[in-house]
CSV table of C-alpha atoms and ligand atoms in Angstrom, one decimal:
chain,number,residue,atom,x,y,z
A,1,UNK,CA,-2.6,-42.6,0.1
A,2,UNK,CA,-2.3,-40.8,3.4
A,3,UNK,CA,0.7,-39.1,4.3
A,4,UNK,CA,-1.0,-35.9,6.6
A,5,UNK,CA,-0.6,-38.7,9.7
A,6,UNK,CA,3.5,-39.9,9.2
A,7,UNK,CA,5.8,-38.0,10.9
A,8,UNK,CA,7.1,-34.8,9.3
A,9,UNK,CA,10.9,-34.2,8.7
A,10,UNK,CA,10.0,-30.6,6.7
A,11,UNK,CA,9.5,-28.6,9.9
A,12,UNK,CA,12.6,-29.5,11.5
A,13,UNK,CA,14.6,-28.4,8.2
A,14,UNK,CA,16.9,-25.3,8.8
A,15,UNK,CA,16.5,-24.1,5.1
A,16,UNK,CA,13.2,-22.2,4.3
A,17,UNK,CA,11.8,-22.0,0.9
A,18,UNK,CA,9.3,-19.4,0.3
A,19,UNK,CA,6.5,-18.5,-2.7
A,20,UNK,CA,3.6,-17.2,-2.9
A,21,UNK,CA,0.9,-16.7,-5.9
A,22,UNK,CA,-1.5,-13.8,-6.1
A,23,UNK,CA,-5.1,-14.8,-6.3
A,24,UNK,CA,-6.4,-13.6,-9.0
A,25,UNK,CA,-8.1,-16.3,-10.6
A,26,UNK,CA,-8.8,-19.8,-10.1
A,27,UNK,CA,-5.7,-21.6,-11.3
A,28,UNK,CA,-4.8,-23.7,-14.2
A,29,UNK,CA,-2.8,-26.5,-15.1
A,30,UNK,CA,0.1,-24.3,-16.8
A,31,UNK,CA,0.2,-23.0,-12.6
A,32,UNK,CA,0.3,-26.6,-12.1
A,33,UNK,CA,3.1,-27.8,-14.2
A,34,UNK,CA,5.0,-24.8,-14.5
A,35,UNK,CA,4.7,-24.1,-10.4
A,36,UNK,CA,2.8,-26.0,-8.2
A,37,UNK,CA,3.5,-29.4,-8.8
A,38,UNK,CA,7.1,-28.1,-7.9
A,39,UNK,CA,6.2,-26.8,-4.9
A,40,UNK,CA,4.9,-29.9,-3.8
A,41,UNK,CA,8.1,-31.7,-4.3
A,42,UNK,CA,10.2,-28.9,-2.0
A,43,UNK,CA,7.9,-29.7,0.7
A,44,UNK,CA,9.3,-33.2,1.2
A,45,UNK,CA,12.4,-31.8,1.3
A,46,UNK,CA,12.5,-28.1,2.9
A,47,UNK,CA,10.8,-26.5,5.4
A,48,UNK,CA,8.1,-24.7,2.8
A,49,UNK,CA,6.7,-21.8,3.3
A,50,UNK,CA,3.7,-21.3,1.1
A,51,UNK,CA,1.4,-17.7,0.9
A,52,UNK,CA,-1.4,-16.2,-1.1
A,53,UNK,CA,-0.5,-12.7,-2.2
A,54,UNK,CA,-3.2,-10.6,-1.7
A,55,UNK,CA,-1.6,-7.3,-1.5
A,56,UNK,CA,0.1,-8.2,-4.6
A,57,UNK,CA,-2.9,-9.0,-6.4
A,58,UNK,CA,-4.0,-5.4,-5.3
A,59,UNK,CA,-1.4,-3.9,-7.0
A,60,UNK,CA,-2.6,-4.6,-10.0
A,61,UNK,CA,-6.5,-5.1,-9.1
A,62,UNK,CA,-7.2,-2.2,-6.9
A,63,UNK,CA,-10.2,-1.7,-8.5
A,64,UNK,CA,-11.8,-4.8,-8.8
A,65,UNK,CA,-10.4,-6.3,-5.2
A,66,UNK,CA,-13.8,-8.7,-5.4
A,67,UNK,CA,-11.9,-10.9,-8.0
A,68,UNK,CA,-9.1,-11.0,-4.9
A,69,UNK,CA,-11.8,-11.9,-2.2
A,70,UNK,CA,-13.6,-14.8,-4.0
A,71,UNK,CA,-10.3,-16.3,-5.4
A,72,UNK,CA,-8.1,-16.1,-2.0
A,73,UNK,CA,-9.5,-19.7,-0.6
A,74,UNK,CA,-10.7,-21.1,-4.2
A,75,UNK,CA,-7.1,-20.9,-4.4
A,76,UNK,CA,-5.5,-22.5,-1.6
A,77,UNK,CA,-8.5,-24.9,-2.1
A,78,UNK,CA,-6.6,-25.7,-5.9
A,79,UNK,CA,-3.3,-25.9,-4.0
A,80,UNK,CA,-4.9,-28.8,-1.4
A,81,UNK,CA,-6.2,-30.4,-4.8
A,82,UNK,CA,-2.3,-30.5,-6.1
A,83,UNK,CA,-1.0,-32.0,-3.1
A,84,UNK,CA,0.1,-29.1,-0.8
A,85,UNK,CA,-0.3,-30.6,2.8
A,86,UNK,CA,-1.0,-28.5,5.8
A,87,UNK,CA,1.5,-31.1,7.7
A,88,UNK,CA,4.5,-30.5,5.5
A,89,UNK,CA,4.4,-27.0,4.6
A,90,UNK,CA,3.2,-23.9,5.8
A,91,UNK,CA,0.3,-21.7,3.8
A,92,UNK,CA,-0.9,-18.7,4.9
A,93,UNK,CA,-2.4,-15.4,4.0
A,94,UNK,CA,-0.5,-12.3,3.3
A,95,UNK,CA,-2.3,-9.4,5.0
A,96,UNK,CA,-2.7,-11.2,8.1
A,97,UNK,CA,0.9,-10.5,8.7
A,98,UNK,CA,1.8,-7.1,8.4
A,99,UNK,CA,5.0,-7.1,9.4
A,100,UNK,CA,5.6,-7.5,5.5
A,101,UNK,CA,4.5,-4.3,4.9
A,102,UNK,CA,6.4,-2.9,8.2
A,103,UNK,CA,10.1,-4.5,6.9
A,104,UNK,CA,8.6,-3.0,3.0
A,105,UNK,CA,8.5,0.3,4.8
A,106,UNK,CA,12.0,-0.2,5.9
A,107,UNK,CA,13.4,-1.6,2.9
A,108,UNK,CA,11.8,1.6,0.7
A,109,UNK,CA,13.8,4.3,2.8
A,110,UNK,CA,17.0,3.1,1.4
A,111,UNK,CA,16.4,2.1,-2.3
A,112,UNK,CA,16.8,3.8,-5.0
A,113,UNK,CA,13.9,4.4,-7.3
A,114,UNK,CA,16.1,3.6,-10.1
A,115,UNK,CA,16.3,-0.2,-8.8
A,116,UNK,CA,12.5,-0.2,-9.1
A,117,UNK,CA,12.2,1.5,-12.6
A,118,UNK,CA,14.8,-0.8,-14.0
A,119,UNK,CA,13.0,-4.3,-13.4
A,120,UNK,CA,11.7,-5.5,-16.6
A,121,UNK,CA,7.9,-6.5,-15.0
A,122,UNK,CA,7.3,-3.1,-14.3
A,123,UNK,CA,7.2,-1.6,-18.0
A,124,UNK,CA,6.4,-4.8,-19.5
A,125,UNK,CA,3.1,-5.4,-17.7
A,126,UNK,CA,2.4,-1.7,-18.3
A,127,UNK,CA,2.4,-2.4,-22.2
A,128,UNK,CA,0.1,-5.2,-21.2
A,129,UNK,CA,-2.1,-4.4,-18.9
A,130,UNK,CA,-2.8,-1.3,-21.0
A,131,UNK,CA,-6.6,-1.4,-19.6
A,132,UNK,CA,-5.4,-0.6,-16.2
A,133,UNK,CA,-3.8,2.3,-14.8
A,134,UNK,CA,-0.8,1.0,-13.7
A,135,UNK,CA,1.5,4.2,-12.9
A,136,UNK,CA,0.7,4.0,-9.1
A,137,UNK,CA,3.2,4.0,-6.5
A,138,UNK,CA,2.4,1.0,-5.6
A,139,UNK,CA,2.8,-0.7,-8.8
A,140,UNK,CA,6.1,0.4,-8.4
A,141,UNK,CA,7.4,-0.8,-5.0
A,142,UNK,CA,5.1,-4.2,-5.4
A,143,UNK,CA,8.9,-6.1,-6.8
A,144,UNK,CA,10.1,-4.4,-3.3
A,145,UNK,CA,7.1,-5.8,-1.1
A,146,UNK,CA,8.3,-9.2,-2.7
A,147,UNK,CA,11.8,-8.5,-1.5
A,148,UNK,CA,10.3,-8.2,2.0
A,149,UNK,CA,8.0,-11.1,1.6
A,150,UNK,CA,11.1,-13.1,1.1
A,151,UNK,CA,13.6,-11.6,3.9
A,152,UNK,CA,11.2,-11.8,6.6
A,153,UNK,CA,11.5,-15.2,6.6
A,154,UNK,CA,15.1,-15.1,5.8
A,155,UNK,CA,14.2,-17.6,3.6
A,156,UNK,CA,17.0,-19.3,1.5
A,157,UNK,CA,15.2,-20.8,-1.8
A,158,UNK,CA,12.5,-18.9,-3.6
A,159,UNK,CA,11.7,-21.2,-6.5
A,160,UNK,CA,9.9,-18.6,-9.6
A,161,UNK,CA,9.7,-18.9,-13.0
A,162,UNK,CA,11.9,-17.0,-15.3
A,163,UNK,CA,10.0,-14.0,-15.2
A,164,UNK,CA,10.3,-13.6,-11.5
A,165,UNK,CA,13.8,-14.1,-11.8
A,166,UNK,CA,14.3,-10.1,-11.8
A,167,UNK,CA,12.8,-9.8,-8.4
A,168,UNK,CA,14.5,-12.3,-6.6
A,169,UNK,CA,18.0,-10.6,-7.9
A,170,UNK,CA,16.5,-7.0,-6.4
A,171,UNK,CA,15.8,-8.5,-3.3
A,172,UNK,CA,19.3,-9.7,-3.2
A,173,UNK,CA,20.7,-6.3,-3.6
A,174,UNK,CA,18.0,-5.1,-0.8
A,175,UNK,CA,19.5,-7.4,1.7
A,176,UNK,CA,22.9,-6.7,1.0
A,177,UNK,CA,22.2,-3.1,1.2
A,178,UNK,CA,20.5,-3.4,4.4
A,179,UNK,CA,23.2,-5.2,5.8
A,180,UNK,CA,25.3,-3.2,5.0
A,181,UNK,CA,23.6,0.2,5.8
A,182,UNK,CA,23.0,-1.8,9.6
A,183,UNK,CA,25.6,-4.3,9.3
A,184,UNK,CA,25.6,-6.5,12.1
A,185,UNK,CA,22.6,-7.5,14.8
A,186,UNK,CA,22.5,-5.5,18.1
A,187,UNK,CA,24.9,-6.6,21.2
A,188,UNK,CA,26.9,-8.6,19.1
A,189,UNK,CA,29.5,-8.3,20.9
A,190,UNK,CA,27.9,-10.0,24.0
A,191,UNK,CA,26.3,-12.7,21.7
A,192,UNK,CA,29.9,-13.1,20.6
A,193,UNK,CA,31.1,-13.5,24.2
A,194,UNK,CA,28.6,-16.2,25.0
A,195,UNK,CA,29.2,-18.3,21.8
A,196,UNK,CA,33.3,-18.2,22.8
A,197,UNK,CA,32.3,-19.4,26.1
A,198,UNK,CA,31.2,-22.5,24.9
A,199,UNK,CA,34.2,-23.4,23.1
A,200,UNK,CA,35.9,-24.2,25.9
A,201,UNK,CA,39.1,-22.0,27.5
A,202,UNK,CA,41.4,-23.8,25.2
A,203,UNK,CA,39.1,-23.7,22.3
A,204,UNK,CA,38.2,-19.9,22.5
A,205,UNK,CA,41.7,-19.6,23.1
A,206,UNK,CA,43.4,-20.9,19.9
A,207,UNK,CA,40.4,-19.0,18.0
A,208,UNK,CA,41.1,-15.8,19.2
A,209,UNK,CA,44.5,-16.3,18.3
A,210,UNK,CA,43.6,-17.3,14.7
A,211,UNK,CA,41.4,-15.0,14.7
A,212,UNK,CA,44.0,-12.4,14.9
A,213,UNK,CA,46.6,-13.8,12.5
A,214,UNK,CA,43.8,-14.2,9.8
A,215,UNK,CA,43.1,-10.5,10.3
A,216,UNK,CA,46.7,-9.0,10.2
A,217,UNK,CA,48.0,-11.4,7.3
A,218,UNK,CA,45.0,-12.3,5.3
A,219,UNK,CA,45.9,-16.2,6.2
A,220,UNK,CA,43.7,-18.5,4.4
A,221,UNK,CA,44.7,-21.5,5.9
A,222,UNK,CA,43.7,-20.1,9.6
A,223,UNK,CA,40.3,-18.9,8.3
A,224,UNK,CA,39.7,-22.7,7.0
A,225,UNK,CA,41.1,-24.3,10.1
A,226,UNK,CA,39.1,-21.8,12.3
A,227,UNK,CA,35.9,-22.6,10.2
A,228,UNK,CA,36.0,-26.4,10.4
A,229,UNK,CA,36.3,-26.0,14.1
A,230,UNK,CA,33.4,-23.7,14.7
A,231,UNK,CA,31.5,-25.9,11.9
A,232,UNK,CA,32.0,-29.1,13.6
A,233,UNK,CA,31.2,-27.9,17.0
A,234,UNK,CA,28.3,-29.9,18.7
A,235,UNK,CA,27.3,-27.3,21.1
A,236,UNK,CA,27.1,-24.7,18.1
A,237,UNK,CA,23.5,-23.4,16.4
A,238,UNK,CA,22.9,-22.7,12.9
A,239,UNK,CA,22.9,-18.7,14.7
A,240,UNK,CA,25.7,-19.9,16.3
A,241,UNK,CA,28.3,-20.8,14.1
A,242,UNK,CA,27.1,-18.3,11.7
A,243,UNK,CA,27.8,-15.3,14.3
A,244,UNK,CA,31.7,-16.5,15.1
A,245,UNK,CA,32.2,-17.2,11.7
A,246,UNK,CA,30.8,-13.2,11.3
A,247,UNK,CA,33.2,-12.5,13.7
A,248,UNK,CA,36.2,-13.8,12.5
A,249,UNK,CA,36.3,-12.2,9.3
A,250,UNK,CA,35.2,-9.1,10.6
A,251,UNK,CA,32.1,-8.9,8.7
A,252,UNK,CA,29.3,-9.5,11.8
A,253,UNK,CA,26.4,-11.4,11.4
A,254,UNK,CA,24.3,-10.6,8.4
A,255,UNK,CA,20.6,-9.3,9.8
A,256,UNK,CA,19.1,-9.9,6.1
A,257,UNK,CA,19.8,-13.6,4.4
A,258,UNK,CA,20.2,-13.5,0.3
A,259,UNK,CA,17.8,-15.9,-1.1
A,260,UNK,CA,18.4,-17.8,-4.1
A,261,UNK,CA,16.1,-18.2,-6.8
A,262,UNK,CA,15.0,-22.1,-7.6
A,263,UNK,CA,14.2,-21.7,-11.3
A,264,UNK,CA,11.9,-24.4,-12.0
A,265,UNK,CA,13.0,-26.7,-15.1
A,266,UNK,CA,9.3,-27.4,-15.1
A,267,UNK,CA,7.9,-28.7,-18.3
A,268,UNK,CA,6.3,-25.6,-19.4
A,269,UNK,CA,2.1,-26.4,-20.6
A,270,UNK,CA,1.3,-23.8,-23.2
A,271,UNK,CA,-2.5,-22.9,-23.2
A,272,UNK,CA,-4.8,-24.9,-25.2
A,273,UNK,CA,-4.2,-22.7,-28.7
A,274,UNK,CA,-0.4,-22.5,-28.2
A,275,UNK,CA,0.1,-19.2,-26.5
A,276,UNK,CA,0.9,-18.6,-23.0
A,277,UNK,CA,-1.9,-20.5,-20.9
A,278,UNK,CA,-4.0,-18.1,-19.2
A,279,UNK,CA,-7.2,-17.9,-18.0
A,280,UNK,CA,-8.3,-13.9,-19.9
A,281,UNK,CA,-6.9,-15.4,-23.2
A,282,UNK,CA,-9.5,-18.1,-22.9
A,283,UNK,CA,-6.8,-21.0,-23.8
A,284,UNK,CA,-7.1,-22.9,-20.4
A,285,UNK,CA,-7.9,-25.8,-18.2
A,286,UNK,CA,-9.0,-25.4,-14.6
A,287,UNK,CA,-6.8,-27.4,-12.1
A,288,UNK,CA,-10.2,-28.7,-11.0
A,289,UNK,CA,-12.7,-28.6,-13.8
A,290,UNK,CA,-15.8,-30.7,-14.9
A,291,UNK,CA,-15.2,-34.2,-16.8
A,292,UNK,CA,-17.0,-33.1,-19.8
A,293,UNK,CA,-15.2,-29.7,-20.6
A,294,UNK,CA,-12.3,-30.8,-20.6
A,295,UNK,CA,-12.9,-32.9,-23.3
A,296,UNK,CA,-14.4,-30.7,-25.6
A,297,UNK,CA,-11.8,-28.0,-24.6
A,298,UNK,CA,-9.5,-30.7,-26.2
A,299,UNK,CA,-11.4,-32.0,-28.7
A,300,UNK,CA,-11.8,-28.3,-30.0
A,301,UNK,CA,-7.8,-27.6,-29.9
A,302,UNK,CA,-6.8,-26.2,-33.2
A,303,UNK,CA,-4.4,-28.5,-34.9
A,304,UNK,CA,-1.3,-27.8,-37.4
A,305,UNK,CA,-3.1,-25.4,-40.0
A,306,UNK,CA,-1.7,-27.1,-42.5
A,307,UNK,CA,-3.9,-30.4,-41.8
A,308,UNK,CA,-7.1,-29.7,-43.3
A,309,UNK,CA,-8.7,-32.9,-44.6
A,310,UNK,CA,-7.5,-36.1,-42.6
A,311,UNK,CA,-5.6,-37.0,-45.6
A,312,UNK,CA,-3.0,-34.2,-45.5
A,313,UNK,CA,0.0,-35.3,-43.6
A,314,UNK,CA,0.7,-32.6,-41.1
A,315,UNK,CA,3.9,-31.4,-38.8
A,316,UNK,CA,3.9,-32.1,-34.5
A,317,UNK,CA,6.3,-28.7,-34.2
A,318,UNK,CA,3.3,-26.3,-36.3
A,319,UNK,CA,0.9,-28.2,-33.3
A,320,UNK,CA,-0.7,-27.1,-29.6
A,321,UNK,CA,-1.6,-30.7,-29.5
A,322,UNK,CA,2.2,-31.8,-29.5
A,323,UNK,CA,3.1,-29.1,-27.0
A,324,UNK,CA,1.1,-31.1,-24.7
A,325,UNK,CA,2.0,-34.8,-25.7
A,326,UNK,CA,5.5,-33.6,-24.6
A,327,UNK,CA,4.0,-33.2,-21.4
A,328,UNK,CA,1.5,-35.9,-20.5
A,329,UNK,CA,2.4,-38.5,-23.1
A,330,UNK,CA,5.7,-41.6,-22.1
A,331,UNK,CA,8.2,-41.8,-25.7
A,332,UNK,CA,5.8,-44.6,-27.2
A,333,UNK,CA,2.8,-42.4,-27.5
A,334,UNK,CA,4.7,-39.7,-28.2
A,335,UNK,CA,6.2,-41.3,-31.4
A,336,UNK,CA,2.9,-43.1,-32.4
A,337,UNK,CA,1.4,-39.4,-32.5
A,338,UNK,CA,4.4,-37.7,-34.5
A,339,UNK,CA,4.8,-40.6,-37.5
A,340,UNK,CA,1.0,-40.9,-37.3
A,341,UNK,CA,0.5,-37.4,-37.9
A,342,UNK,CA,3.3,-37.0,-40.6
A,343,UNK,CA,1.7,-40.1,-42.5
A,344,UNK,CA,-1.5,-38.9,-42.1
A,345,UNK,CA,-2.0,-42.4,-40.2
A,346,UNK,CA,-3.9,-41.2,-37.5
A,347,UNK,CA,-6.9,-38.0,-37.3
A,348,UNK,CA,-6.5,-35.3,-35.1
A,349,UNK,CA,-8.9,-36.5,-32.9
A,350,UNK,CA,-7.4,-39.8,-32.3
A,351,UNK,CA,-4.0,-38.1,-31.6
A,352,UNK,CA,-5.9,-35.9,-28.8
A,353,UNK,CA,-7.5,-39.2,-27.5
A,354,UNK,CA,-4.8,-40.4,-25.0
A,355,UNK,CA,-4.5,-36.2,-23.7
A,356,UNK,CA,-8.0,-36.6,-22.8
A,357,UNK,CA,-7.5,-39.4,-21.0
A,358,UNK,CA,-4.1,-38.4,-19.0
A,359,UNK,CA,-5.8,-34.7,-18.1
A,360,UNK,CA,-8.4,-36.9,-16.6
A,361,UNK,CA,-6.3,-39.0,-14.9
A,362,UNK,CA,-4.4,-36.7,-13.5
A,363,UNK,CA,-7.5,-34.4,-12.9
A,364,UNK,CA,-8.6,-37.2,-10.7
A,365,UNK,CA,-6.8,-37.5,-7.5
A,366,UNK,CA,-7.0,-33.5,-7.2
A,367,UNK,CA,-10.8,-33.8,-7.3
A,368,UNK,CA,-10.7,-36.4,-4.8
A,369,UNK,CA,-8.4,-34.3,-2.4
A,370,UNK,CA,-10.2,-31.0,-2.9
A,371,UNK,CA,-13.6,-32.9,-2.3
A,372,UNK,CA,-13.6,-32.4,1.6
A,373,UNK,CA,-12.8,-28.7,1.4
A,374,UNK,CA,-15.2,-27.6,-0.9
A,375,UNK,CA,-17.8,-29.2,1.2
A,376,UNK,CA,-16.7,-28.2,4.1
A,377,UNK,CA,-14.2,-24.7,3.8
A,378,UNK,CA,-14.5,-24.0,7.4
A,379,UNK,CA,-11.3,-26.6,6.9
A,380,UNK,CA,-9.4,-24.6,5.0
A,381,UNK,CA,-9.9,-21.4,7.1
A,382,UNK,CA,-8.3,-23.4,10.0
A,383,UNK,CA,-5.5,-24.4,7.7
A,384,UNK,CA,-5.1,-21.2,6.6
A,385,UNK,CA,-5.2,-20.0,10.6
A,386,UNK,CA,-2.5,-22.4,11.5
A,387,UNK,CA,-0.3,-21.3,8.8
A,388,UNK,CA,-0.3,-18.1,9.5
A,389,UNK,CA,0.0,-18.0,13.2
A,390,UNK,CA,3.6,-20.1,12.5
A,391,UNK,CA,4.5,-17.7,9.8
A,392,UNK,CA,3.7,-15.0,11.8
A,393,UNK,CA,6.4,-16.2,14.8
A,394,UNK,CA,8.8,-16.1,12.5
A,395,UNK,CA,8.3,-12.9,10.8
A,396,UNK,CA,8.1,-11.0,14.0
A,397,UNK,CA,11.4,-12.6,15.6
A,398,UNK,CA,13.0,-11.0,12.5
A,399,UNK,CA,11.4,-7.9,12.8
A,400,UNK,CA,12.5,-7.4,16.3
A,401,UNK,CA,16.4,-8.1,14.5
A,402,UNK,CA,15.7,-5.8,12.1
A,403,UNK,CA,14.5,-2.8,14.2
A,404,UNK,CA,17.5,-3.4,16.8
A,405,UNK,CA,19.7,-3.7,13.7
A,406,UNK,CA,18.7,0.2,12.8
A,407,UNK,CA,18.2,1.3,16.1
A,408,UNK,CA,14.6,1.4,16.4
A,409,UNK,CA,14.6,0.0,19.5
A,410,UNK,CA,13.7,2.9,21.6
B,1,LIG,N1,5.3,-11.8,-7.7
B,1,LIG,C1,4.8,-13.2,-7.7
B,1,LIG,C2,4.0,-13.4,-8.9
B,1,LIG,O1,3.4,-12.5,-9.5
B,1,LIG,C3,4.1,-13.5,-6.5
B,1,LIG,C4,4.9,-13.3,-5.2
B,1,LIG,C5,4.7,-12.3,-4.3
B,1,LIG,C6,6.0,-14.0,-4.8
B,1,LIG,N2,5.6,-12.3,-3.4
B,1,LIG,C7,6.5,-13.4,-3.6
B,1,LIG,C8,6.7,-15.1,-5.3
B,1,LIG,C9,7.6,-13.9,-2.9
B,1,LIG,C10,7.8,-15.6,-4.6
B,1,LIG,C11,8.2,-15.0,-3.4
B,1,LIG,O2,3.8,-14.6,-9.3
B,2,SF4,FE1,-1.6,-32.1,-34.2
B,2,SF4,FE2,-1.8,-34.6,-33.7
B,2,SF4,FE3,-3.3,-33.5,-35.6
B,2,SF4,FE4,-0.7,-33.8,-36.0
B,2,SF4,S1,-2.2,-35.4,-35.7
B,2,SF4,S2,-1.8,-32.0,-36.4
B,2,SF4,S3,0.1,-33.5,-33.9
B,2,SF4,S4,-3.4,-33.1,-33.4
């Protein structure tokens, strides 16, 4: 199925979503189903903004940046393979932009170095990454280079896994901060004047006067009556509506947008011996990886200890191989593998059988996808190109906000 030729509604969508992945390594199918297959879902529905990381894979790689080089198009190559399309969303490359690390700069003169120290990443991959000096500076601020990451595109929904969660509530506090260290965008006041105009004489009129009564009496019914107006205006923007709304209540028009996180409920796919899948603990399976391997990966998964001779009954919750039926296997298969293995009525390898089969299935169509851009990657250098030039817009249109907003303007 071709869907890179319809028609895309995703561009036109207000609501930005934005993620990115550091590339480190090629990806695996925990990335998959705890991420990616997420992301391609969002980019039916918002305007997705998709990037690879590769100052943040610096933080922690510094001194091995090869790993970063050799990974940064292997990757967006896996993220083709999943089902990312270039006409739906937009992927692009970190460093190519760097206003990020301008509005970073900004961010980092007013927070504290307390917010920084406090996020939980930052001593918990010291204890684990205890092979790599990680007491740099810019280990540090990398959870605050996130935060810009994600304002510059004022983007609304940052979907993450838990562990991310942390980062998303700083940059929260960063834009609030912001705003209200610079409060409102420069010549509001005119901007305000020009979006009265076109409510009409009559319209502006009865707003003004609402307007006033909400602010000397705190009247709630004005504010909603005022609000449904300016909401149900047809000749009001999204910028708009959101600066008279800003103006009613006194507050101005916010320069920096709070995201949300979008936790992903995604079915979590331990690694292949139960613990977190990852590719330096050895326990995983390559988004795109050869037929063969991934059946003897499988076939070599250790099973409930207890199981030793095919004879001994054994228990799906002591199991890796369970962890992924839950996954990849529909309720039938699922309960032909738990009272086989409990009645000893089925072998390990039998109850791995139908895995091996749905990892291949699903292997399959993200072969076939990533097929043209491993032969030719000159395709995924343009994709890559396009991206970014339509990230970049946006990033510098709120850049030129931001440094009006502090008076940089000069
Ligand atoms: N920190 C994320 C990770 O390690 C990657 C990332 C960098 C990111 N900037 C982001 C994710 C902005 C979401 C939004 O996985
Ligand atoms: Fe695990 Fe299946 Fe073997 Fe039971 S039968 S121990 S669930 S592989």
């Amino acid at each position: 199925m071709s869907v890179s030729d319809t028609p895309t509604p995703s561009h036109t969508q207000t609501e930005r979503v934005l993620s990115g992945m550091r590339p480190t390594g090629a990806l695996h199918l925990g990335h998959y189903h705890g991420a990616l297959k997420n992301w391609v879902r969002l980019q039916d529905e918002l305007n997705c903004f998709y990037f690879v990381a590769d100052w943040h894979a610096l933080t922690t790689h510094y001194e091995n940046r090869e790993v970063i080089e050799k990974n940064v198009y292997e990757m967006v190559i896996d993220w083709l393979a999943a089902g990312l399309d270039p006409a739906k969303c937009t992927m692009f490359l970190q460093s190519r932009i760097p206003e990020h690390a301008e509005l970073f700069t900004l961010l980092a003169m007013g927070t504290p170095i307390g917010w920084l120290e406090r996020v939980p990443t930052y001593k918990d991959q010291q204890e684990k990454l205890k092979d790599k000096d990680l007491t740099t500076y810019g280990f540090l601020g990398y959870p605050l280079l996130q935060a810009a990451d994600i304002l510059i595109y004022r983007a609304k929904h940052v979907p993450v896994g838990e562990d991310q969660a942390s980062h998303v509530e700083l940059t929260r506090e960063a834009a609030r901060r912001f705003n209200h260290l610079y409060g409102r965008e420069a010549d509001f006041a005119q901007r305000v004047e020009a979006s009265l105009e076109k409510l009409g004489k009559d319209g502006a009129k009865r707003f003004e006067k609402s307007r006033k009564k909400f602010q000397e009496t705190g009247d709630t019914k004005s504010l909603e009556g005022a609000m449904d107006f300016i909401n149900q205006h047809p000749d009001l923007d999204a910028a708009e509506k959101e600066r008279l709304q800003g103006y009613f209540k006194g507050t101005g028009k916010a320069v920096l947008v709070e995201p949300q996180a979008l936790l992903t409920e995604a079915s979590r796919l331990p690694g292949l011996d139960g613990a977190k899948m990852s590719k330096s603990y050895n326990n995983a399976i390559a988004i795109r990886e050869d037929k063969a391997s991934i059946e003897q990966k499988i076939k070599r998964m250790p099973t409930d200890p207890a199981r030793i001779k095919r004879t001994d009954a054994g228990d799906p919750a002591r199991c890796p191989v369970w962890q992924f039926h839950k996954v990849y296997s529909n309720a039938e298969t699922q309960a032909w593998a738990d009272q086989g293995c409990r009645s000893a009525g089925i072998g390990c390898l039998d109850c791995k059988q139908p895995i091996i089969d749905a990892v291949l299935r699903e292997q399959q169509p993200m072969l076939e996808r990533a097929e043209p851009y491993v032969t030719n990657p000159a395709i995924v250098r343009e994709i890559i190109d396009a991206g970014t030039d339509r990230a970049r817009a946006v990033a510098q249109e709120t850049m030129r906000d931001v440094r009006a907003a502090i008076g940089l303007a000069y």
